[in-house]
CSV table of C-alpha atoms in Angstrom, one decimal:
chain,number,residue,atom,x,y,z
A,214,MET,CA,14.4,18.0,62.6
A,215,THR,CA,12.9,15.9,65.0
A,216,ALA,CA,13.3,18.7,67.4
A,217,ALA,CA,11.4,20.9,65.3
A,218,PHE,CA,8.6,18.8,65.3
A,219,ALA,CA,8.5,17.5,68.8
A,220,PRO,CA,6.4,20.2,70.3
A,221,ILE,CA,3.8,20.2,67.6
A,222,THR,CA,3.4,16.3,67.2
A,223,ALA,CA,-0.1,16.1,69.0
A,224,LEU,CA,-1.3,19.2,67.2
A,225,LEU,CA,-0.4,17.4,63.7
A,226,LEU,CA,-2.6,14.5,64.5
A,227,SER,CA,-5.5,16.6,65.6
A,228,VAL,CA,-5.2,18.5,62.3
A,229,ALA,CA,-5.0,15.0,60.6
A,230,LEU,CA,-8.5,13.8,62.5
A,231,LEU,CA,-10.1,17.3,62.1
A,232,LEU,CA,-9.7,17.5,58.5
A,233,MET,CA,-10.4,14.1,57.7
A,234,GLY,CA,-14.0,14.5,59.4
A,235,ASN,CA,-14.5,17.9,57.7
A,236,GLY,CA,-13.1,16.4,54.2
A,237,LEU,CA,-16.1,13.8,54.3
A,238,GLN,CA,-18.8,15.7,55.4
A,239,GLY,CA,-18.1,18.5,53.3
A,240,THR,CA,-18.7,16.0,50.3
A,241,LEU,CA,-21.3,14.2,52.1
A,242,LEU,CA,-23.7,17.1,52.7
A,243,PRO,CA,-24.5,18.2,49.0
A,244,VAL,CA,-24.8,14.4,48.1
A,245,ARG,CA,-27.3,13.9,50.8
A,246,ALA,CA,-29.1,17.1,50.3
A,247,ASN,CA,-29.5,16.1,46.5
A,248,SER,CA,-30.6,12.6,47.3
A,249,GLU,CA,-33.3,14.3,49.7
A,250,ALA,CA,-34.6,16.4,47.0
A,251,PHE,CA,-33.5,19.5,48.3
A,252,SER,CA,-33.5,22.4,45.2
A,253,GLY,CA,-30.4,23.5,43.8
A,254,ILE,CA,-30.9,26.8,45.4
A,255,GLU,CA,-31.1,25.1,48.7
A,256,ILE,CA,-27.7,23.2,48.2
A,257,GLY,CA,-26.0,26.4,47.0
A,258,ILE,CA,-27.4,28.2,50.3
A,259,LEU,CA,-26.3,25.6,52.0
A,260,GLY,CA,-22.6,25.9,51.0
A,261,SER,CA,-22.7,29.7,51.4
A,262,SER,CA,-23.9,29.1,55.0
A,263,TYR,CA,-20.5,27.5,55.9
A,264,PHE,CA,-18.7,30.7,54.6
A,265,LEU,CA,-20.9,32.9,56.2
A,266,GLY,CA,-20.3,31.1,59.5
A,267,PHE,CA,-16.4,31.2,58.9
A,268,MET,CA,-16.7,34.8,58.5
A,269,ALA,CA,-18.3,35.4,62.0
A,270,GLY,CA,-15.5,32.8,63.4
A,271,CYS,CA,-12.8,34.9,61.7
A,272,LEU,CA,-14.3,38.1,63.4
A,273,TYR,CA,-15.2,36.5,66.9
A,274,GLY,CA,-12.7,34.0,67.5
A,275,PRO,CA,-9.7,36.1,68.8
A,276,ARG,CA,-12.3,37.1,71.6
A,277,LEU,CA,-13.0,33.4,72.4
A,278,ILE,CA,-9.7,32.2,72.3
A,279,ARG,CA,-8.5,35.1,74.8
A,280,ARG,CA,-11.4,34.2,77.1
A,281,ALA,CA,-11.2,30.5,77.1
A,282,GLY,CA,-7.7,29.9,76.4
A,283,HIS,CA,-6.5,27.8,73.3
A,284,ILE,CA,-7.1,24.2,74.6
A,285,ARG,CA,-10.5,24.8,76.1
A,286,ALA,CA,-11.6,27.0,73.1
A,287,PHE,CA,-10.2,23.9,71.0
A,288,THR,CA,-12.1,21.1,73.0
A,289,ALA,CA,-15.4,22.9,73.0
A,290,LEU,CA,-15.6,23.7,69.5
A,291,VAL,CA,-14.5,20.2,68.5
A,292,ALA,CA,-17.6,19.2,70.6
A,293,ILE,CA,-19.9,21.3,68.9
A,294,ALA,CA,-18.7,20.4,65.3
A,295,SER,CA,-19.2,16.7,66.2
A,296,CYS,CA,-22.5,17.1,67.4
A,297,VAL,CA,-23.7,19.5,64.5
A,298,VAL,CA,-22.4,16.5,62.1
A,299,LEU,CA,-24.9,14.2,63.8
A,300,VAL,CA,-28.0,16.4,63.8
A,301,HIS,CA,-27.6,16.9,60.1
A,302,ALA,CA,-28.6,13.2,59.8
A,303,LEU,CA,-31.5,13.5,62.4
A,304,PHE,CA,-33.3,16.4,60.8
A,305,LEU,CA,-33.4,17.0,57.1
A,306,ASN,CA,-34.6,20.3,57.1
A,307,PRO,CA,-32.9,22.7,54.5
A,308,VAL,CA,-33.0,25.9,56.8
A,309,LEU,CA,-31.9,23.8,59.9
A,310,TRP,CA,-29.3,22.7,57.7
A,311,TRP,CA,-28.3,26.3,56.5
A,312,VAL,CA,-27.9,27.1,60.5
A,313,LEU,CA,-26.0,23.7,61.3
A,314,ARG,CA,-23.4,24.4,58.4
A,315,ALA,CA,-23.0,28.1,59.7
A,316,THR,CA,-22.1,26.8,62.7
A,317,THR,CA,-19.7,24.5,61.6
A,318,GLY,CA,-18.1,27.1,59.6
A,319,LEU,CA,-17.7,29.2,62.7
A,320,CYS,CA,-16.3,26.4,64.6
A,321,PHE,CA,-13.8,25.5,61.7
A,322,ALA,CA,-12.3,29.1,61.2
A,323,VAL,CA,-11.9,29.2,65.4
A,324,LEU,CA,-10.2,25.9,64.9
A,325,PHE,CA,-7.8,26.9,62.2
A,326,MET,CA,-7.0,29.9,63.9
A,327,ILE,CA,-6.0,28.1,67.0
A,328,ILE,CA,-4.0,25.5,65.1
A,329,GLU,CA,-2.1,28.2,63.0
A,330,SER,CA,-1.4,30.5,65.5
A,331,TRP,CA,-0.2,27.2,67.6
A,332,LEU,CA,2.3,26.1,64.7
A,333,ASN,CA,3.6,29.8,63.9
A,334,GLU,CA,4.5,30.3,67.8
A,335,LYS,CA,6.1,26.7,67.8
A,336,SER,CA,8.3,27.5,64.9
A,337,THR,CA,11.1,29.8,64.0
A,338,ASN,CA,12.3,31.6,61.1
A,339,ASP,CA,14.9,28.4,60.3
A,340,THR,CA,12.0,26.0,60.6
A,341,ARG,CA,8.6,27.9,59.8
A,342,GLY,CA,8.7,27.0,55.9
A,343,LEU,CA,9.2,23.1,56.9
A,344,ILE,CA,6.6,23.2,59.4
A,345,PHE,CA,4.1,24.8,57.3
A,346,SER,CA,4.9,22.7,54.2
A,347,LEU,CA,4.3,19.5,56.4
A,348,TYR,CA,1.2,21.1,57.5
A,349,THR,CA,0.1,21.7,54.0
A,350,ILE,CA,0.9,18.2,53.2
A,351,ILE,CA,-1.2,17.0,55.8
A,352,ASN,CA,-4.3,19.0,54.7
A,353,LEU,CA,-3.8,17.8,51.2
A,354,THR,CA,-3.7,13.9,52.1
A,355,VAL,CA,-6.2,14.0,54.8
A,356,ILE,CA,-8.8,16.1,53.2
A,357,THR,CA,-8.4,13.7,50.0
A,358,ILE,CA,-9.2,10.6,52.3
A,359,GLY,CA,-11.9,12.0,53.9
A,360,GLN,CA,-13.6,12.7,50.5
A,361,LEU,CA,-12.7,9.1,49.5
A,362,MET,CA,-14.5,7.9,52.6
A,363,LEU,CA,-17.8,8.8,50.7
A,364,GLY,CA,-17.6,5.6,48.8
A,365,LEU,CA,-17.7,3.2,52.4
A,366,ALA,CA,-21.5,3.4,52.6
A,367,LYS,CA,-24.4,5.0,51.2
A,368,PRO,CA,-24.8,8.8,51.8
A,369,GLU,CA,-28.6,8.2,52.6
A,370,ASP,CA,-27.4,6.1,55.7
A,371,PHE,CA,-26.1,7.0,59.0
A,372,PRO,CA,-22.9,5.4,59.2
A,373,LEU,CA,-20.9,8.0,57.2
A,374,PHE,CA,-22.4,10.8,59.5
A,375,LEU,CA,-21.5,8.9,62.4
A,376,LEU,CA,-17.8,8.4,60.8
A,377,ALA,CA,-17.5,12.0,60.5
A,378,SER,CA,-18.7,12.7,63.9
A,379,ILE,CA,-16.2,10.2,65.2
A,380,LEU,CA,-13.1,11.8,63.6
A,381,VAL,CA,-14.1,15.2,64.4
A,382,SER,CA,-14.4,14.0,68.1
A,383,LEU,CA,-11.0,12.0,68.1
A,384,ALA,CA,-9.2,15.3,67.0
A,385,ALA,CA,-9.9,16.7,70.6
A,386,VAL,CA,-7.8,13.8,72.1
A,387,PRO,CA,-4.5,15.1,71.4
A,388,ILE,CA,-4.9,18.4,72.3
A,389,ALA,CA,-6.5,17.6,75.6
A,390,LEU,CA,-3.4,15.3,76.6
A,391,THR,CA,-0.7,17.5,75.4
A,392,ARG,CA,1.8,18.7,77.5
A,393,ALA,CA,3.3,21.7,75.4
A,394,GLU,CA,2.4,25.0,76.3
A,395,ALA,CA,-0.4,26.7,74.8
A,396,PRO,CA,0.5,30.0,72.9
A,397,ALA,CA,-0.1,33.5,73.4
A,398,PRO,CA,-3.4,34.8,72.8
A,399,VAL,CA,-4.7,35.3,69.4
A,400,GLN,CA,-5.5,39.1,69.0
A,401,SER,CA,-7.8,41.1,66.6
A,402,VAL,CA,-6.9,43.6,64.2
A,403,SER,CA,-8.6,46.3,62.1
A,404,ILE,CA,-9.9,45.5,58.6
A,405,ARG,CA,-9.9,48.6,56.3
A,406,LEU,CA,-10.8,46.9,52.6
A,407,LEU,CA,-11.0,50.3,50.8
A,408,HIS,CA,-7.5,51.1,52.1
A,409,LEU,CA,-6.4,47.5,51.0
A,410,TYR,CA,-8.0,48.1,47.5
A,411,ARG,CA,-6.0,51.4,47.0
A,412,LEU,CA,-2.8,49.5,48.0
A,413,SER,CA,-3.6,46.3,45.7
A,414,PRO,CA,-6.8,46.5,43.2
A,415,VAL,CA,-5.8,43.4,41.9
A,416,GLY,CA,-5.0,41.5,44.9
A,417,VAL,CA,-8.3,42.5,46.2
A,418,VAL,CA,-10.4,41.7,42.9
A,419,GLY,CA,-8.5,38.5,42.7
A,420,CYS,CA,-9.3,37.2,46.3
A,421,LEU,CA,-13.2,38.2,45.6
A,422,VAL,CA,-12.7,35.9,42.4
A,423,ALA,CA,-10.9,33.1,44.1
A,424,GLY,CA,-14.2,33.0,46.6
A,425,LEU,CA,-16.4,33.3,43.8
A,426,ALA,CA,-14.8,30.6,42.0
A,427,THR,CA,-14.0,27.9,44.5
A,428,GLY,CA,-17.1,28.5,46.9
A,429,PRO,CA,-19.4,27.0,44.3
A,430,ILE,CA,-16.9,24.1,43.7
A,431,TRP,CA,-17.2,23.2,47.2
A,432,ALA,CA,-20.8,23.4,47.4
A,433,LEU,CA,-22.3,22.2,44.2
A,434,GLY,CA,-19.3,20.4,42.6
A,435,PRO,CA,-20.7,16.9,43.8
A,436,ILE,CA,-23.8,17.6,42.3
A,437,PHE,CA,-22.3,18.5,39.1
A,438,ALA,CA,-20.4,15.2,39.0
A,439,GLN,CA,-23.6,13.5,39.9
A,440,SER,CA,-25.5,15.0,36.8
A,441,ASN,CA,-22.6,13.7,34.9
A,442,GLY,CA,-22.9,10.1,35.7
A,443,ALA,CA,-20.7,9.8,38.7
A,444,ASN,CA,-21.7,7.4,41.4
A,445,THR,CA,-20.8,7.6,45.0
A,446,TRP,CA,-17.4,6.8,44.3
A,447,GLY,CA,-17.1,8.9,41.3
A,448,VAL,CA,-18.1,12.0,43.3
A,449,ALA,CA,-15.5,11.4,45.8
A,450,ILE,CA,-12.9,10.9,43.2
A,451,PHE,CA,-14.2,13.9,41.4
A,452,MET,CA,-13.5,16.1,44.5
A,453,SER,CA,-10.4,14.5,45.4
A,454,ILE,CA,-8.9,15.4,41.9
A,455,VAL,CA,-9.8,18.9,42.2
A,456,VAL,CA,-7.8,19.0,45.6
A,457,ILE,CA,-4.9,17.3,44.3
A,458,ALA,CA,-4.8,19.6,41.2
A,459,GLY,CA,-4.9,22.8,43.3
A,460,ALA,CA,-2.0,21.3,45.2
A,461,VAL,CA,0.0,20.5,42.2
A,462,GLY,CA,-0.6,24.0,40.8
A,463,GLN,CA,0.6,25.9,44.1
A,464,TRP,CA,4.2,25.4,43.9
A,465,PRO,CA,5.4,26.2,39.9
A,466,LEU,CA,2.8,29.2,39.8
A,467,GLY,CA,3.9,30.5,43.2
A,468,ARG,CA,7.5,30.2,42.4
A,469,LEU,CA,7.2,31.6,38.7
A,470,SER,CA,5.4,34.6,40.4
A,471,ASP,CA,8.5,35.2,42.6
A,472,LYS,CA,10.6,35.9,39.6
A,473,MET,CA,8.4,38.3,37.5
A,474,ASP,CA,5.4,40.5,37.6
A,475,ARG,CA,3.0,38.4,39.4
A,476,ARG,CA,-0.3,40.0,37.7
A,477,ARG,CA,1.0,38.1,34.5
A,478,VAL,CA,0.9,34.9,36.3
A,479,ILE,CA,-2.4,35.8,37.8
A,480,ILE,CA,-3.8,36.6,34.1
A,481,GLY,CA,-2.5,33.2,33.2
A,482,ALA,CA,-4.0,31.1,36.0
A,483,ALA,CA,-7.0,32.9,35.6
A,484,SER,CA,-7.1,32.4,31.7
A,485,GLY,CA,-6.4,28.8,32.2
A,486,SER,CA,-9.2,28.2,34.7
A,487,ALA,CA,-11.5,30.0,32.4
A,488,ILE,CA,-10.3,28.0,29.4
A,489,ALA,CA,-11.1,24.7,31.4
A,490,GLY,CA,-14.2,26.1,32.2
A,491,ILE,CA,-15.5,27.0,28.8
A,492,VAL,CA,-14.4,23.7,27.6
A,493,LEU,CA,-16.3,22.0,30.2
A,494,VAL,CA,-19.4,23.9,29.2
A,495,ALA,CA,-19.2,23.6,25.6
A,496,TRP,CA,-18.2,19.9,25.3
A,497,SER,CA,-20.3,18.7,28.4
A,498,PRO,CA,-18.4,15.4,28.4
A,499,SER,CA,-19.8,12.6,30.2
A,500,TRP,CA,-18.3,10.9,33.1
A,501,GLY,CA,-14.9,9.5,32.3
A,502,ILE,CA,-11.1,10.4,31.9
A,503,SER,CA,-11.9,13.5,29.8
A,504,LEU,CA,-14.1,15.0,32.3
A,505,LEU,CA,-11.6,14.3,35.1
A,506,ALA,CA,-8.8,15.6,33.1
A,507,LEU,CA,-10.6,19.0,32.4
A,508,VAL,CA,-11.4,19.2,36.2
A,509,PHE,CA,-7.9,18.7,36.9
A,510,LEU,CA,-6.8,21.7,34.7
A,511,PHE,CA,-9.3,23.8,36.5
A,512,GLY,CA,-8.2,22.8,40.2
A,513,LEU,CA,-4.8,23.4,38.8
A,514,PHE,CA,-5.1,27.0,37.9
A,515,THR,CA,-7.9,28.0,40.0
A,516,PHE,CA,-6.8,26.9,43.7
A,517,PRO,CA,-3.5,28.8,43.3
A,518,LEU,CA,-4.9,32.2,42.7
A,519,TYR,CA,-5.6,33.2,46.3
A,520,GLY,CA,-2.3,32.6,47.3
A,521,LEU,CA,-0.8,34.4,44.3
A,522,CYS,CA,-3.2,37.3,45.0
A,523,VAL,CA,-2.0,37.6,48.6
A,524,ALA,CA,1.8,37.7,47.7
A,525,HIS,CA,1.0,40.4,45.1
A,526,THR,CA,-1.0,42.4,47.8
A,527,ASN,CA,2.0,41.8,50.3
A,528,ASP,CA,4.4,43.5,47.6
A,529,HIS,CA,2.5,46.5,48.0
A,530,VAL,CA,2.2,46.5,51.8
A,531,GLU,CA,4.8,47.4,54.2
A,532,PRO,CA,6.0,45.0,56.6
A,533,ASP,CA,4.1,46.0,59.6
A,534,GLY,CA,0.8,46.0,57.6
A,535,TYR,CA,1.0,42.4,56.4
A,536,VAL,CA,-1.3,41.0,59.1
A,537,GLU,CA,-4.1,43.4,58.4
A,538,ALA,CA,-3.6,42.9,54.9
A,539,ALA,CA,-3.8,39.4,55.2
A,540,SER,CA,-7.2,39.4,57.4
A,541,GLY,CA,-8.6,41.7,54.8
A,542,LEU,CA,-7.8,39.3,52.0
A,543,LEU,CA,-8.9,36.3,53.8
A,544,LEU,CA,-12.5,38.2,54.5
A,545,VAL,CA,-12.9,39.3,51.0
A,546,LEU,CA,-12.3,35.6,49.9
A,547,ALA,CA,-15.0,34.5,52.3
A,548,ILE,CA,-17.3,37.1,51.0
A,549,GLY,CA,-17.1,35.9,47.5
A,550,ALA,CA,-17.4,32.2,48.7
A,551,VAL,CA,-20.9,33.3,50.3
A,552,ILE,CA,-21.9,35.0,47.1
A,553,GLY,CA,-20.6,32.1,44.6
A,554,PRO,CA,-22.7,29.3,45.6
A,555,ILE,CA,-25.9,31.2,46.0
A,556,ALA,CA,-25.5,33.1,42.6
A,557,THR,CA,-24.3,29.7,40.8
A,558,SER,CA,-27.3,27.5,42.2
A,559,VAL,CA,-29.6,30.4,40.9
A,560,LEU,CA,-28.4,30.0,37.5
A,561,THR,CA,-28.1,26.3,37.3
A,562,ARG,CA,-31.9,26.1,38.2
A,563,PHE,CA,-32.3,28.0,34.5
A,564,PHE,CA,-29.3,26.5,32.7
A,565,GLY,CA,-28.5,23.4,34.3
A,566,PRO,CA,-25.3,22.0,35.9
A,567,ASP,CA,-23.1,23.3,33.4
A,568,ALA,CA,-23.7,26.8,34.7
A,569,LEU,CA,-21.4,26.0,37.6
A,570,PHE,CA,-18.2,26.1,35.3
A,571,ALA,CA,-19.9,29.1,33.2
A,572,VAL,CA,-20.0,31.4,36.2
A,573,THR,CA,-16.3,30.4,37.1
A,574,ALA,CA,-15.2,30.8,33.7
A,575,SER,CA,-16.9,34.4,33.5
A,576,VAL,CA,-15.3,35.7,37.0
A,577,GLN,CA,-12.0,34.3,35.9
A,578,LEU,CA,-12.0,36.3,32.3
A,579,CYS,CA,-13.0,39.1,34.2
A,580,LEU,CA,-10.2,39.0,36.6
A,581,ALA,CA,-7.7,38.4,33.7
A,582,ALA,CA,-9.2,41.5,32.0
A,583,PHE,CA,-8.9,43.7,35.0
A,584,ALA,CA,-5.5,42.6,35.8
A,585,LEU,CA,-4.2,43.2,32.4
A,586,HIS,CA,-6.0,46.8,32.6
A,587,ARG,CA,-4.1,47.2,35.7
A,588,MET,CA,-1.0,46.6,34.1
A,589,GLY,CA,-1.2,49.7,32.0
A,590,GLN,CA,-1.8,51.6,35.1
A,591,ARG,CA,0.8,50.9,37.4
A,592,ALA,CA,4.4,49.4,37.2
A,593,PRO,CA,5.1,46.0,38.9
A,594,ALA,CA,6.8,45.7,42.2
A,595,PRO,CA,10.5,45.0,41.7
A,596,GLU,CA,11.5,41.7,42.1
A,597,GLU,CA,13.6,42.3,44.9
A,598,GLU,CA,10.9,43.6,46.8
A,599,HIS,CA,8.7,40.6,46.4
A,600,VAL,CA,7.7,38.4,49.6
A,601,THR,CA,7.9,34.9,49.4
A,602,PHE,CA,4.8,32.7,48.0
A,603,VAL,CA,2.9,31.1,50.3
A,604,GLU,CA,1.1,27.9,49.4
A,605,SER,CA,-2.5,27.8,50.8
A,606,LEU,CA,-4.8,24.7,49.7
A,607,ASN,CA,-7.9,25.4,51.7
A,608,MET,CA,-10.7,28.1,52.4
A,609,ALA,CA,-9.8,28.0,55.9
A,610,GLN,CA,-6.5,29.9,55.5
A,611,THR,CA,-5.9,32.3,58.5
A,612,VAL,CA,-3.3,35.2,59.0
A,613,SER,CA,-0.7,33.1,60.4
A,614,THR,CA,0.4,31.3,57.1
A,615,VAL,CA,0.0,34.5,54.9
A,616,ASP,CA,2.0,37.1,56.9
A,617,PRO,CA,5.6,36.1,55.1
A,618,THR,CA,7.6,37.6,58.1
A,619,ALA,CA,5.7,36.3,60.7
A,620,ASP,CA,7.9,35.5,63.7
A,621,THR,CA,6.8,34.7,67.3
A,622,ASP,CA,9.9,34.4,69.1
A,623,GLU,CA,9.9,37.6,70.3
A,624,PRO,CA,8.1,40.9,69.8
A,625,ASP,CA,9.4,43.5,67.3
A,626,ASP,CA,10.5,45.6,70.1
A,627,GLY,CA,13.0,42.9,71.3
A,628,ARG,CA,11.4,42.9,74.7
A,629,PRO,CA,10.1,39.7,76.3
A,630,ASP,CA,6.5,39.0,75.6
A,631,ASP,CA,4.4,40.5,78.2
A,632,GLY,CA,1.3,38.5,77.4
A,633,ARG,CA,-0.7,41.8,76.7
A,634,PRO,CA,-2.8,42.6,73.5
A,635,GLY,CA,-1.3,43.4,70.4
A,636,GLN,CA,-1.3,42.6,66.8
A,637,GLY,CA,-1.9,38.7,65.6
A,638,PRO,CA,-4.2,36.6,63.4
A,639,VAL,CA,-7.6,37.5,62.7
């Protein structure tokens, strides 16, 4: 076990620092924007901007990595992301913040591409599950810690921005000093969304709904918590509970879907998320245990949906199409996460903060109804053809972690890797 982790120790340390800083700024920015009297729509666009930049990073990232190499690209993007955090604190202009947030999204998309392709290459079929399980645990732990750091100082002051910048900057140190060999270049693949929809309508629609539901939570969740009486620590706890709940729901729902028609589990998860959202809207509980319990249920059912839909799609895809399918689903997820915060922020302007969960409940009910309809149109994939469910906790999931058969020990034809372009993560 020690031998499996030795080549990636520096990489995992960089991941921890990077995600801790990202977790802090992801919660800090909406809270600070709200305190600076940004409108709800401006805050919604702020959230969408991150995912718009993320989409650009997914498309441009392979070219950048091939040109600069993994280590140089990583250190350069970390430097940019670190500077961007500080610029937020210097200029309180909504339009500039949108540009900065899009830049952050682009940087982190490529950074995660580097990290996960590196992890994938340093693992084997025997160790990949263990390595990515540890990676997932680190994601959960450090994002939660980063969000809880929001309570260390006032969001209106400079120290929290400085702390986020320091954490992101330090992430470059382990990678810059590592003696481990960098992986092969990341390659681009074609994305055919219509073809993907024909293969798995429920998978594509489900990933779109996952983006429509989770994007607004990242962007407007802190504002919802504040409107219900949460102080700064309360906002940090609120967002941490969402992340923890999403992690808790991954394994049981994923393993259940491995044993039955995944569409049944997708319907159940979407319905559970919708019910939690409806109760939050109808009851409108003030800040306290009841509110946090309902938010926990929401996260429990909402965040595993992306992984469920990816697995369902892969059940209908030939093995040589896994990478293209995963790339397309990631793009669909990001599209939903771009649309969701803007649309939700418009509705909150007219109907108040509760519109956040009204939107998520509505799209989840639509997904449940669509999946139920599709069950009458198409037989389920045989259980023996199910691919293994892969947990995914964050919006920065890249292809290396959603290709269930990925193995980079050697290319498919058995010949040594010649380093020439081929298929790989988007």
